[in-house]
CSV table of C-alpha atoms and ligand atoms in Angstrom, one decimal:
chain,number,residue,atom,x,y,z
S,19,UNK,CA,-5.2,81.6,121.4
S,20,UNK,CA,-8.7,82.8,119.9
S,21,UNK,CA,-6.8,83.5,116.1
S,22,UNK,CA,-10.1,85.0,115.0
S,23,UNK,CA,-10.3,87.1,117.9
S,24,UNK,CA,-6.4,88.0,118.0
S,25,UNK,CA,-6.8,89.0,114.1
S,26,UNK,CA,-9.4,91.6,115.3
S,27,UNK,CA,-8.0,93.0,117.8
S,28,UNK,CA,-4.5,93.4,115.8
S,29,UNK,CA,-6.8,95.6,113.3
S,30,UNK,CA,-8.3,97.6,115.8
S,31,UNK,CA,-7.9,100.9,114.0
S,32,UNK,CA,-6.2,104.1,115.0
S,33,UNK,CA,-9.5,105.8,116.2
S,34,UNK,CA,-11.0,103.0,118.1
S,35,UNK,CA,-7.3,102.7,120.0
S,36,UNK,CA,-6.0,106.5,120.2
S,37,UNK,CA,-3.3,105.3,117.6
S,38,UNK,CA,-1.6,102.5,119.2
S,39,UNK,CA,-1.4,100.5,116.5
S,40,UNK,CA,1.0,97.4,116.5
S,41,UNK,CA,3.3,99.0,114.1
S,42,UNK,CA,4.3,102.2,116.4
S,43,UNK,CA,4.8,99.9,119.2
S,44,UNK,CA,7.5,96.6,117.4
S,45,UNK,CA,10.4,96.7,115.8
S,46,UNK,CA,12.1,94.2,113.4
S,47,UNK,CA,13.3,90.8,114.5
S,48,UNK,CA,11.9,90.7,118.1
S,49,UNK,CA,12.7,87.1,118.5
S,50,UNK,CA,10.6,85.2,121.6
S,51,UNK,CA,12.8,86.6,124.4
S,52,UNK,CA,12.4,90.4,125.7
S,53,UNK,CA,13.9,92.4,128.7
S,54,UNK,CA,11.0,94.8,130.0
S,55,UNK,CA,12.9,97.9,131.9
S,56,UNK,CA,10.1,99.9,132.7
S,57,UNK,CA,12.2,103.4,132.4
S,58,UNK,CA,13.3,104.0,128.9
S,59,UNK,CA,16.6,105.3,129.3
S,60,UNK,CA,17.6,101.9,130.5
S,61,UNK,CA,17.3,100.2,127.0
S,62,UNK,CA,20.6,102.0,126.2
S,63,UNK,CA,22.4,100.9,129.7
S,64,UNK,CA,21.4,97.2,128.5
S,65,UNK,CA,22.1,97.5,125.1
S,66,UNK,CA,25.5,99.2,125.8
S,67,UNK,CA,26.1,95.6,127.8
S,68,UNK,CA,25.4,93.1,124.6
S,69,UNK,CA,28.2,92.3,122.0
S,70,UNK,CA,29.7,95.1,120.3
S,71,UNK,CA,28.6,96.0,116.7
S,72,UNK,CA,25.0,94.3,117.4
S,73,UNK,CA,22.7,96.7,118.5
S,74,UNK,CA,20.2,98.4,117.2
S,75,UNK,CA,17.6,101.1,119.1
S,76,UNK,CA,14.4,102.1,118.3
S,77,UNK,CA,12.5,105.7,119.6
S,78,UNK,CA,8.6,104.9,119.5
S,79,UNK,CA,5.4,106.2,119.9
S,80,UNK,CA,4.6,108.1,123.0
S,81,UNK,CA,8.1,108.1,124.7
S,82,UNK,CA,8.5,103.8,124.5
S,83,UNK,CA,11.9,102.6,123.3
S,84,UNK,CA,13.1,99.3,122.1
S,85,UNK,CA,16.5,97.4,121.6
S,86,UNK,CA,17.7,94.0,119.6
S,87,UNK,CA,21.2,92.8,119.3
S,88,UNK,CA,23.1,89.7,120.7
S,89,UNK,CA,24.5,89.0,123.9
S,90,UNK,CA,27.3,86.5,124.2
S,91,UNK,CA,26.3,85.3,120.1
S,92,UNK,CA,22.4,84.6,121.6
S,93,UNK,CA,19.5,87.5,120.1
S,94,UNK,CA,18.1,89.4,122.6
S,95,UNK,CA,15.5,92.5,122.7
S,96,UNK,CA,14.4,94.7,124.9
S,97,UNK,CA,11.2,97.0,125.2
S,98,UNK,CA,10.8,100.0,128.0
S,99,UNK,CA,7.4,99.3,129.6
S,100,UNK,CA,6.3,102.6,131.2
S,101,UNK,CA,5.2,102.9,134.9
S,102,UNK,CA,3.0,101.2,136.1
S,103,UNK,CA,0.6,98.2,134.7
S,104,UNK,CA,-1.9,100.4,131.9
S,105,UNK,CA,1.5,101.4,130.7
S,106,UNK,CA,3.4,97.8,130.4
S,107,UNK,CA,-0.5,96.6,128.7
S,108,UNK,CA,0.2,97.9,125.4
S,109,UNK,CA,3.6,96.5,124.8
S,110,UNK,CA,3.0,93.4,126.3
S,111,UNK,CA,-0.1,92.7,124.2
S,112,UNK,CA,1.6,93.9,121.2
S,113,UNK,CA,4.6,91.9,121.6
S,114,UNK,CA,2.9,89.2,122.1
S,115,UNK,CA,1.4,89.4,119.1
S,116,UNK,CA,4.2,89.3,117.0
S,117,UNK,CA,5.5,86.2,118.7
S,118,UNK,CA,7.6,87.3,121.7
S,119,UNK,CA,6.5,84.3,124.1
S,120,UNK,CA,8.7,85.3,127.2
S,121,UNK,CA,9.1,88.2,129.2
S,122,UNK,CA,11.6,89.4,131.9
S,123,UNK,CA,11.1,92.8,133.7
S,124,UNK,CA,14.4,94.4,135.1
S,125,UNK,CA,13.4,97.0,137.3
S,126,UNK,CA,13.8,99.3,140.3
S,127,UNK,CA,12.1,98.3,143.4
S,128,UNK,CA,11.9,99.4,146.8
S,129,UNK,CA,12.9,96.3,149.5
S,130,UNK,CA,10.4,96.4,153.0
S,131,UNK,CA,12.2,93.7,154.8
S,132,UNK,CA,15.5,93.8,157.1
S,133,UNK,CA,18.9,92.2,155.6
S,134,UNK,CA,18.3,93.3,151.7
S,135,UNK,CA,20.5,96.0,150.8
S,136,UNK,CA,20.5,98.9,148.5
S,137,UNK,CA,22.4,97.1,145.0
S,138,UNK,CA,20.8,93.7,146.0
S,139,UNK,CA,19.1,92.0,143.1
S,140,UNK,CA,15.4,91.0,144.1
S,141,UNK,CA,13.6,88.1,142.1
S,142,UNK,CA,9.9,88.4,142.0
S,143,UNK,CA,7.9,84.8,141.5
S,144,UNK,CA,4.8,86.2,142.7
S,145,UNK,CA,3.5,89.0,143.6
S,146,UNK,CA,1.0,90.9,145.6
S,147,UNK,CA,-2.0,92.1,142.9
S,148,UNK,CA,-2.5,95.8,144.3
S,149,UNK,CA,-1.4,96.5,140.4
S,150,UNK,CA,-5.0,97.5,139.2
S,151,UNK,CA,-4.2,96.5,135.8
S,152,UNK,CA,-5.1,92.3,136.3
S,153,UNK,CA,-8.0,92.9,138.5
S,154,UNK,CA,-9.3,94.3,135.4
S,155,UNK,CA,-8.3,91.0,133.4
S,156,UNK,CA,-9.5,88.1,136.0
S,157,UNK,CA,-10.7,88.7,139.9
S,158,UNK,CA,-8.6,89.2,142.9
S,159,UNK,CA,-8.3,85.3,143.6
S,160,UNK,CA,-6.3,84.6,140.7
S,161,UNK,CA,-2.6,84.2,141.6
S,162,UNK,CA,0.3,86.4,140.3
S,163,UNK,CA,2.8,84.2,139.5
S,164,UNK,CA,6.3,84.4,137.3
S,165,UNK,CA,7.0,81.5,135.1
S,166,UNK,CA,9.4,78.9,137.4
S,167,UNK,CA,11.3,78.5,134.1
S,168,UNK,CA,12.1,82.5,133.9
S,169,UNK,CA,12.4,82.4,137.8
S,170,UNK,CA,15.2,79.7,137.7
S,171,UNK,CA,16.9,81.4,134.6
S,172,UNK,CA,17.1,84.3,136.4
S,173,UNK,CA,18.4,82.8,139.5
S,174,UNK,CA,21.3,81.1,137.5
S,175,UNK,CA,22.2,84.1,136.3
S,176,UNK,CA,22.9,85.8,139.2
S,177,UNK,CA,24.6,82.7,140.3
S,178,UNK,CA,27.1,82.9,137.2
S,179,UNK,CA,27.4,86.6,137.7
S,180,UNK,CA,28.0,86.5,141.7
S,181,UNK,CA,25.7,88.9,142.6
S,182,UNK,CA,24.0,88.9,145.7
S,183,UNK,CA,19.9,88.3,145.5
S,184,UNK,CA,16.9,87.4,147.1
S,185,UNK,CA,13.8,85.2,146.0
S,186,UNK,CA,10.2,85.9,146.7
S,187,UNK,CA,6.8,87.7,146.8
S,188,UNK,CA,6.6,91.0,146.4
S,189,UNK,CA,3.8,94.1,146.1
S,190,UNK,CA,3.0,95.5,143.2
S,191,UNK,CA,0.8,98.7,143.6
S,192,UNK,CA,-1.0,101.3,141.6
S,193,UNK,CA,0.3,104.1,143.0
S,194,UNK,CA,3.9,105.3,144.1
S,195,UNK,CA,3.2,107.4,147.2
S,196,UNK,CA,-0.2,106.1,148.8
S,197,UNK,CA,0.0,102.7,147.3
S,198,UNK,CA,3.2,102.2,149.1
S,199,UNK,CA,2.5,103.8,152.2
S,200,UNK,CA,4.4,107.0,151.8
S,201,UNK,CA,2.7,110.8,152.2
S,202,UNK,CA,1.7,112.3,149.1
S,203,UNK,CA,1.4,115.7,148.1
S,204,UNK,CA,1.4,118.1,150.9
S,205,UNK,CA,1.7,115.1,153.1
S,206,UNK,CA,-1.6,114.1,152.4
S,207,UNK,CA,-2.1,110.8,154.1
S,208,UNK,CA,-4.8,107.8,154.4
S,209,UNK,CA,-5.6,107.4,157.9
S,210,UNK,CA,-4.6,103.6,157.8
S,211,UNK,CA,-1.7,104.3,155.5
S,212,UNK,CA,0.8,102.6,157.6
S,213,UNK,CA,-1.2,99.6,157.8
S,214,UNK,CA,-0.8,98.3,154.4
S,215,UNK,CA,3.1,98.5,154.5
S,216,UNK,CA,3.0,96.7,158.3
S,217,UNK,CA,0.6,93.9,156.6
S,218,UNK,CA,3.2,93.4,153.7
S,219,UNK,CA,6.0,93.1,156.1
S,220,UNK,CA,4.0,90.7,158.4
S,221,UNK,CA,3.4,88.1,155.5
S,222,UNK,CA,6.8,88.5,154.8
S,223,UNK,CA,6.9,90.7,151.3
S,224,UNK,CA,10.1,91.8,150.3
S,225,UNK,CA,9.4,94.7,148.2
S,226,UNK,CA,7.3,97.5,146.3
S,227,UNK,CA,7.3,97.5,142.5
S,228,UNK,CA,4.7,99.0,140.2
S,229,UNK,CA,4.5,96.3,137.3
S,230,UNK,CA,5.3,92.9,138.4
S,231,UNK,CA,1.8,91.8,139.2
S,232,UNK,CA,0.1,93.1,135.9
S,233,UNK,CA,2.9,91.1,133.9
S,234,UNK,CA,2.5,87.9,135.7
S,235,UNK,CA,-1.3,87.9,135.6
S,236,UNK,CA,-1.7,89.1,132.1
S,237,UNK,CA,1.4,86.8,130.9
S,238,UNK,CA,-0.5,83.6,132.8
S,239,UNK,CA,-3.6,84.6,131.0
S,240,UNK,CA,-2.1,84.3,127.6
S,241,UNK,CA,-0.5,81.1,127.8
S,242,UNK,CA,3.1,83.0,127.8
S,243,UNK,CA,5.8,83.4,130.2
S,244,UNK,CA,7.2,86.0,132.6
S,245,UNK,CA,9.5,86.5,135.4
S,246,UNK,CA,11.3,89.8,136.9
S,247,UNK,CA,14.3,90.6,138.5
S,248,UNK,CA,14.7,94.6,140.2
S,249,UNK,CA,17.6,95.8,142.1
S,250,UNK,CA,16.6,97.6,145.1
S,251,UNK,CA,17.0,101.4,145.2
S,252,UNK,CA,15.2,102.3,148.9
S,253,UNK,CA,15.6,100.1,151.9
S,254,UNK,CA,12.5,101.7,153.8
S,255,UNK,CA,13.8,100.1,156.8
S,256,UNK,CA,16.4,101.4,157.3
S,257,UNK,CA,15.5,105.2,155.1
S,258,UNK,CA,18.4,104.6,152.8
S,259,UNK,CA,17.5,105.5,148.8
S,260,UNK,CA,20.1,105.2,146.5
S,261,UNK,CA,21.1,103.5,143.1
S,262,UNK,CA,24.9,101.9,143.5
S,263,UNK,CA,25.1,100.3,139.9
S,264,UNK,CA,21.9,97.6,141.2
S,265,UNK,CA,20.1,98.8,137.9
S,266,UNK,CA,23.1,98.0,135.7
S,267,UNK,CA,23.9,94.8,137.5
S,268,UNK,CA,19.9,94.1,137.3
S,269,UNK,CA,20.4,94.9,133.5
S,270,UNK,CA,23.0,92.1,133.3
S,271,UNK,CA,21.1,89.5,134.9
S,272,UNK,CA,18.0,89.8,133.0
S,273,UNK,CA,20.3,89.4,129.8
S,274,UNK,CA,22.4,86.4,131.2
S,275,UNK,CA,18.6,85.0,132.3
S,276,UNK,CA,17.6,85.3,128.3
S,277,UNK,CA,21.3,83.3,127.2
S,278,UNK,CA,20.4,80.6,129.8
S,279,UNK,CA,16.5,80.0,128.6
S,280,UNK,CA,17.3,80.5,125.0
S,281,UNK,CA,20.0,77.4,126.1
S,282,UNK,CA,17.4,75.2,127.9
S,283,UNK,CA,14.9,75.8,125.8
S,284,UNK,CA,16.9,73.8,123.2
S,285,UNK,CA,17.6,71.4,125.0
S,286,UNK,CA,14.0,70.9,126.3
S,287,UNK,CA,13.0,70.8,122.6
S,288,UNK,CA,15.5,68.1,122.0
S,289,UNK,CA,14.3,66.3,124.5
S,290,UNK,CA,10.8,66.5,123.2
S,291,UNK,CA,9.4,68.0,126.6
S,292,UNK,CA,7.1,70.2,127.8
S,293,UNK,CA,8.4,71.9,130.8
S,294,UNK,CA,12.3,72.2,131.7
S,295,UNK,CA,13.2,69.6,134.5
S,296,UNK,CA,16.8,70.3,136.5
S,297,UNK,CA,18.5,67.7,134.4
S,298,UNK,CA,18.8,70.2,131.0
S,299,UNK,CA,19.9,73.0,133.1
S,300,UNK,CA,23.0,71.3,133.5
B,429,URA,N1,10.0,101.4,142.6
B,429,URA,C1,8.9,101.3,143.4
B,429,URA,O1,7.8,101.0,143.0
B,429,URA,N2,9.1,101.6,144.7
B,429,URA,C2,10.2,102.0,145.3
B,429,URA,O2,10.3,102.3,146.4
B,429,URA,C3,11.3,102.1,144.4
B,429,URA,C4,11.2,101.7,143.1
């Protein structure tokens, strides 16, 4: 990290940034580990799931929300993200900057492949960059990709809490209706609408989310990590739309992810290594 440059940018001031300064957007004792929901209300479903007595939550500038307590005796936080990628920028960047080094989206996602079902946990560890956002950050060739660290940690977690998941790339758009090849408005259409959503089934995509692809870029850029876990609320195979207790389950998982890496991290520090091998996830 450019310190000089970081230093500057933390003292942007409230003109220059339309008053997003980092104070409106932290809260105390952040720690290194944060749950990114992008919908706001769900700060309360997680923090309603960590140990009783611990929580605090926080109402911020323009409709973000926060969350810090412990789960299982471990600290954990949480910050709401917003839809879509300009909206999870601002906390990322500032979160970052007051040492959070690992971030886990739990979201909602829509799944475009046969045999996930409504309430199944999907685990991003790459994604498709129709985000907008990181094209803005690096060009198109640079790969989206979740930290394998936060990947495994999330996997383990839905291991230990026997949920039923699935691991792989999925599509992040810009846009809810066109971007994900539903009518708009009116029914307004693109004429090759249906194209995009064949394509992403064809290279085998399993879902639509709005934010993964933004995090992972932008989290690869900074040296930090990131992973992301969404429980599926429309099969558009099948038609079916419906949440069935996926976002609380998802909620879990990403929490039970943070306990594990706060774990392994440890140990890999112990150890005196770099990157986390299978032998200190036992
Ligand atoms: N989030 C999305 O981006 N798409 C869906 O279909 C559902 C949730």
């Amino acid at each position: 990290m450019n310190e000089k440059l970081e230093a500057a940018r933390r003292n942007l001031n409230d003109a220059e940034t339309g008053g997003i300064a980092a104070e409106d957007y932290t809260v105390p004792d952040m720690g290194e580990y944060v749950l990114m929901p992008g919908n706001p209300r769900r700060i309360s479903l997680m923090a309603a799931q960590w140990d009783e007595g611990t929580q605090k939550e926080y109402d911020l500038n323009r409709g973000y929300r926060a969350a810090t307590g412990e789960y299982k005796g471990t600290h954990i936080a949480a910050m709401s993200t917003g839809m879509g990628g300009p909206n999870l920028e601002l906390p990322l960047t500032t979160m970052a900057s007051v040492g959070v080094n690992t971030f886990i989206r739990v979201g909602t996602t829509g799944a475009i492949q046969p045999g996930i079902n409504i309430g199944d946990i999907i685990i991003n560890d790459s994604s498709v960059r129709l985000d907008g956002t990181s094209r803005q950050y690096i060009r198109d060739e640079y790969p989206s990709a979740a930290s394998y660290e936060v990947t495994m940690a999330l996997v383990q977690a839905c291991e230990n809490l026997g949920f039923t998941y699935h691991v792989g790339t999925g599509c992040t758009t810009a846009s809810f209706y066109a971007g994900q090849s539903r009518p708009s408005f009116g029914g307004y259409k693109r004429s090759d609408c249906e194209d995009d959503y064949r394509d992403m089934q064809a290279a085998g995509i399993l879902n639509y989310d709005m934010e993964g692809a933004a995090l992972f870029t932008m989290a690869r850029l900074f040296g930090l990590r990131a992973g992301m876990c969404a429980s599926v609320i429309v099969q558009r195979v099948t038609g079916e739309a419906r949440e069935d207790g996926g976002e609380k389950r998802a909620c879990m998982v990403g929490a039970e992810a943070i306990r594990l890496l706060t774990e392994w991290d440890k140990k890999k520090k112990a150890a005196g290594k770099k990157y986390l091998s299978a032998d200190m996830m036992k």
